[in-house]
């Protein structure tokens, strides 16, 4: 028997919750340059189901947080500047709201995917003399150094870019997450926040940035807190029996079942937002004919793809059998065709659907729902069906 | 009970070896979700990859620890792979081999040697 899992690379950083993870019995692995829990004693399957049925807390402090403010002091100028780097409508992003977008490159590929919020932050968070209006970004951990350089390079003349390395990020996800947090911290107003609302909130004495979002397909929040207070905050959250600590293993199966892209697997610098099925994140104002059409890196290619279509698309893949089909598996039209027409980008076992689930990039000619394809696993062709990648319905709180 | 360096256990009963993965192996793999076993009657050589397990984390191969013919497989772990996590060295066994070369058993590790391997 041999374990094909990768070993941890050297020189890993630790998050503020490192000791707490060990105390909770976590198995640690290297991920995005950090030592993070892959699972706790509960195990991946039960952690996954716990999050779908009750609530879980995730340490996502490896992710990058940063503020973008215009040198002019006008939020409007920062919004206009950021639209040069992302295809989302940032100008219309209301105070207290958040949008999902991508940093694109000139070839129309994705440098990273990210969350962008329009926030008012108090001196308790910023250490400044008075409240500020700012754009607040959360980017992927593995990309954050490159993202910072990219944003600096393009926005530095107009904007001040402030990374927030002293802040941790804790996600609390699941159907009972928001109710439990509102009770623990006596913040009933948290239950009134809508999906993609984001606001500063004091949680038990900890000045936090609370966003009603996450990456599991469940209702929940992501909480940014000073790293010096992250352990205190997390202990208070874990004192509630409805909430259990959840590792990266279940985080991956949760996002995969929810059909959400993992940067580096399902999207990367060679895959466009249109190929990845993310055109919903490009608002009308940035599309051809919109009031601020294009104007972002790769917009000529991306907008053309929106009008004329693409030659390959991201799809969900449901294997016939019980065997999981992993990333990089090649896909074929028939049991004996020699030319592959796509590949699996993420795959594994979905504990909630209780079956293997996968997504992949396939030729548009074979991307229609219901198309039968064959995945080559250990030399054998296994039948899969093209399906909507949302294997588990999203439970976001919209009203 | 004897062991291999590939984290398999072997229970010998005359010319028949019952084989599975050790408790250490199931702990390292995590929750199993899929098991593929060899066909009964298949002739296998020592060291040959003859079964596959998939956990929530990754796929792994299981090797024939000894040469012979597959006499029986444990369908229960195909139907419920978590049996391997719950009871790896008893109800979670994988297959039985009718040995063709009993001298190979001399290379198996005893419990103490296997424990030393785990460190």
mmCIF file of N, CA and C in Angstrom, chain A residues 49-57 172-184 190-191 212 218-221 237 240-244 395:
data_model
loop_
_atom_site.group_PDB
_atom_site.id
_atom_site.type_symbol
_atom_site.label_atom_id
_atom_site.label_comp_id
_atom_site.label_asym_id
_atom_site.label_seq_id
_atom_site.Cartn_x
_atom_site.Cartn_y
_atom_site.Cartn_z
ATOM 1 N N UNK A 49 -20.174 16.516 6.721
ATOM 2 C CA UNK A 49 -21.607 16.398 7.052
ATOM 3 C C UNK A 49 -21.982 17.343 8.193
ATOM 4 N N UNK A 50 -21.083 17.507 9.162
ATOM 5 C CA UNK A 50 -21.300 18.464 10.264
ATOM 6 C C UNK A 50 -21.561 19.868 9.702
ATOM 7 N N UNK A 51 -20.774 20.264 8.702
ATOM 8 C CA UNK A 51 -20.924 21.608 8.124
ATOM 9 C C UNK A 51 -22.245 21.729 7.370
ATOM 10 N N UNK A 52 -22.645 20.702 6.650
ATOM 11 C CA UNK A 52 -23.905 20.763 5.911
ATOM 12 C C UNK A 52 -25.123 20.705 6.838
ATOM 13 N N UNK A 53 -24.963 20.034 7.998
ATOM 14 C CA UNK A 53 -26.118 19.810 8.879
ATOM 15 C C UNK A 53 -26.180 20.780 10.039
ATOM 16 N N UNK A 54 -25.022 21.299 10.486
ATOM 17 C CA UNK A 54 -25.004 22.168 11.668
ATOM 18 C C UNK A 54 -24.095 23.364 11.387
ATOM 19 N N UNK A 55 -22.853 23.297 11.811
ATOM 20 C CA UNK A 55 -21.922 24.392 11.521
ATOM 21 C C UNK A 55 -20.488 23.964 11.794
ATOM 22 N N UNK A 56 -19.574 24.589 11.068
ATOM 23 C CA UNK A 56 -18.152 24.319 11.250
ATOM 24 C C UNK A 56 -17.359 25.605 11.197
ATOM 25 N N UNK A 57 -16.195 25.583 11.857
ATOM 26 C CA UNK A 57 -15.306 26.740 11.813
ATOM 27 C C UNK A 57 -14.016 26.344 11.101
ATOM 28 N N UNK A 172 -17.073 30.643 9.353
ATOM 29 C CA UNK A 172 -18.032 29.827 10.102
ATOM 30 C C UNK A 172 -19.173 29.555 9.136
ATOM 31 N N UNK A 173 -19.378 28.267 8.820
ATOM 32 C CA UNK A 173 -20.260 27.885 7.733
ATOM 33 C C UNK A 173 -21.233 26.804 8.183
ATOM 34 N N UNK A 174 -22.423 26.839 7.612
ATOM 35 C CA UNK A 174 -23.411 25.812 7.921
ATOM 36 C C UNK A 174 -24.742 26.443 8.262
ATOM 37 N N UNK A 175 -25.818 25.643 8.189
ATOM 38 C CA UNK A 175 -27.159 26.197 8.384
ATOM 39 C C UNK A 175 -27.376 26.833 9.757
ATOM 40 N N UNK A 176 -26.629 26.399 10.773
ATOM 41 C CA UNK A 176 -26.820 26.962 12.119
ATOM 42 C C UNK A 176 -25.744 28.002 12.473
ATOM 43 N N UNK A 177 -24.833 28.285 11.529
ATOM 44 C CA UNK A 177 -23.665 29.118 11.844
ATOM 45 C C UNK A 177 -24.065 30.525 12.293
ATOM 46 N N UNK A 178 -24.886 31.185 11.510
ATOM 47 C CA UNK A 178 -25.182 32.593 11.799
ATOM 48 C C UNK A 178 -26.041 32.714 13.065
ATOM 49 N N UNK A 179 -27.005 31.810 13.222
ATOM 50 C CA UNK A 179 -27.839 31.837 14.432
ATOM 51 C C UNK A 179 -26.962 31.625 15.667
ATOM 52 N N UNK A 180 -26.057 30.671 15.583
ATOM 53 C CA UNK A 180 -25.188 30.378 16.736
ATOM 54 C C UNK A 180 -24.308 31.587 17.066
ATOM 55 N N UNK A 181 -23.704 32.189 16.048
ATOM 56 C CA UNK A 181 -22.817 33.343 16.289
ATOM 57 C C UNK A 181 -23.597 34.521 16.864
ATOM 58 N N UNK A 182 -24.797 34.752 16.315
ATOM 59 C CA UNK A 182 -25.618 35.863 16.795
ATOM 60 C C UNK A 182 -25.921 35.680 18.285
ATOM 61 N N UNK A 183 -26.115 34.430 18.700
ATOM 62 C CA UNK A 183 -26.382 34.150 20.121
ATOM 63 C C UNK A 183 -25.111 34.258 20.964
ATOM 64 N N UNK A 184 -24.027 33.644 20.485
ATOM 65 C CA UNK A 184 -22.772 33.658 21.263
ATOM 66 C C UNK A 184 -22.345 35.100 21.554
ATOM 67 N N UNK A 190 -26.782 40.269 13.127
ATOM 68 C CA UNK A 190 -26.040 39.430 12.164
ATOM 69 C C UNK A 190 -27.013 38.584 11.335
ATOM 70 N N UNK A 191 -28.112 38.162 11.947
ATOM 71 C CA UNK A 191 -29.066 37.310 11.222
ATOM 72 C C UNK A 191 -29.783 38.089 10.119
ATOM 73 N N UNK A 212 -21.127 38.058 5.120
ATOM 74 C CA UNK A 212 -22.024 36.894 5.019
ATOM 75 C C UNK A 212 -21.743 36.182 3.700
ATOM 76 N N UNK A 218 -22.992 26.701 1.772
ATOM 77 C CA UNK A 218 -23.908 26.881 2.896
ATOM 78 C C UNK A 218 -23.967 28.360 3.287
ATOM 79 N N UNK A 219 -24.989 28.692 4.064
ATOM 80 C CA UNK A 219 -25.037 29.993 4.711
ATOM 81 C C UNK A 219 -23.855 30.068 5.683
ATOM 82 N N UNK A 220 -23.443 31.290 6.000
ATOM 83 C CA UNK A 220 -22.354 31.434 6.955
ATOM 84 C C UNK A 220 -21.683 32.777 6.809
ATOM 85 N N UNK A 221 -20.607 32.952 7.553
ATOM 86 C CA UNK A 221 -19.861 34.210 7.494
ATOM 87 C C UNK A 221 -18.372 33.918 7.440
ATOM 88 N N UNK A 237 -16.204 30.788 19.772
ATOM 89 C CA UNK A 237 -17.060 30.171 18.748
ATOM 90 C C UNK A 237 -17.177 28.664 19.000
ATOM 91 N N UNK A 240 -19.583 26.693 21.548
ATOM 92 C CA UNK A 240 -20.964 26.342 21.195
ATOM 93 C C UNK A 240 -20.964 24.940 20.577
ATOM 94 N N UNK A 241 -21.778 24.056 21.146
ATOM 95 C CA UNK A 241 -21.730 22.650 20.714
ATOM 96 C C UNK A 241 -22.253 22.456 19.292
ATOM 97 N N UNK A 242 -22.905 23.475 18.725
ATOM 98 C CA UNK A 242 -23.374 23.340 17.343
ATOM 99 C C UNK A 242 -22.235 23.457 16.337
ATOM 100 N N UNK A 243 -21.083 23.964 16.797
ATOM 101 C CA UNK A 243 -19.982 24.286 15.882
ATOM 102 C C UNK A 243 -18.768 23.406 16.170
ATOM 103 N N UNK A 244 -18.216 22.790 15.130
ATOM 104 C CA UNK A 244 -17.022 21.954 15.254
ATOM 105 C C UNK A 244 -15.921 22.495 14.341
ATOM 106 N N UNK A 395 -27.302 27.275 -0.236
ATOM 107 C CA UNK A 395 -28.221 27.729 0.808
ATOM 108 C C UNK A 395 -27.826 29.107 1.309
#
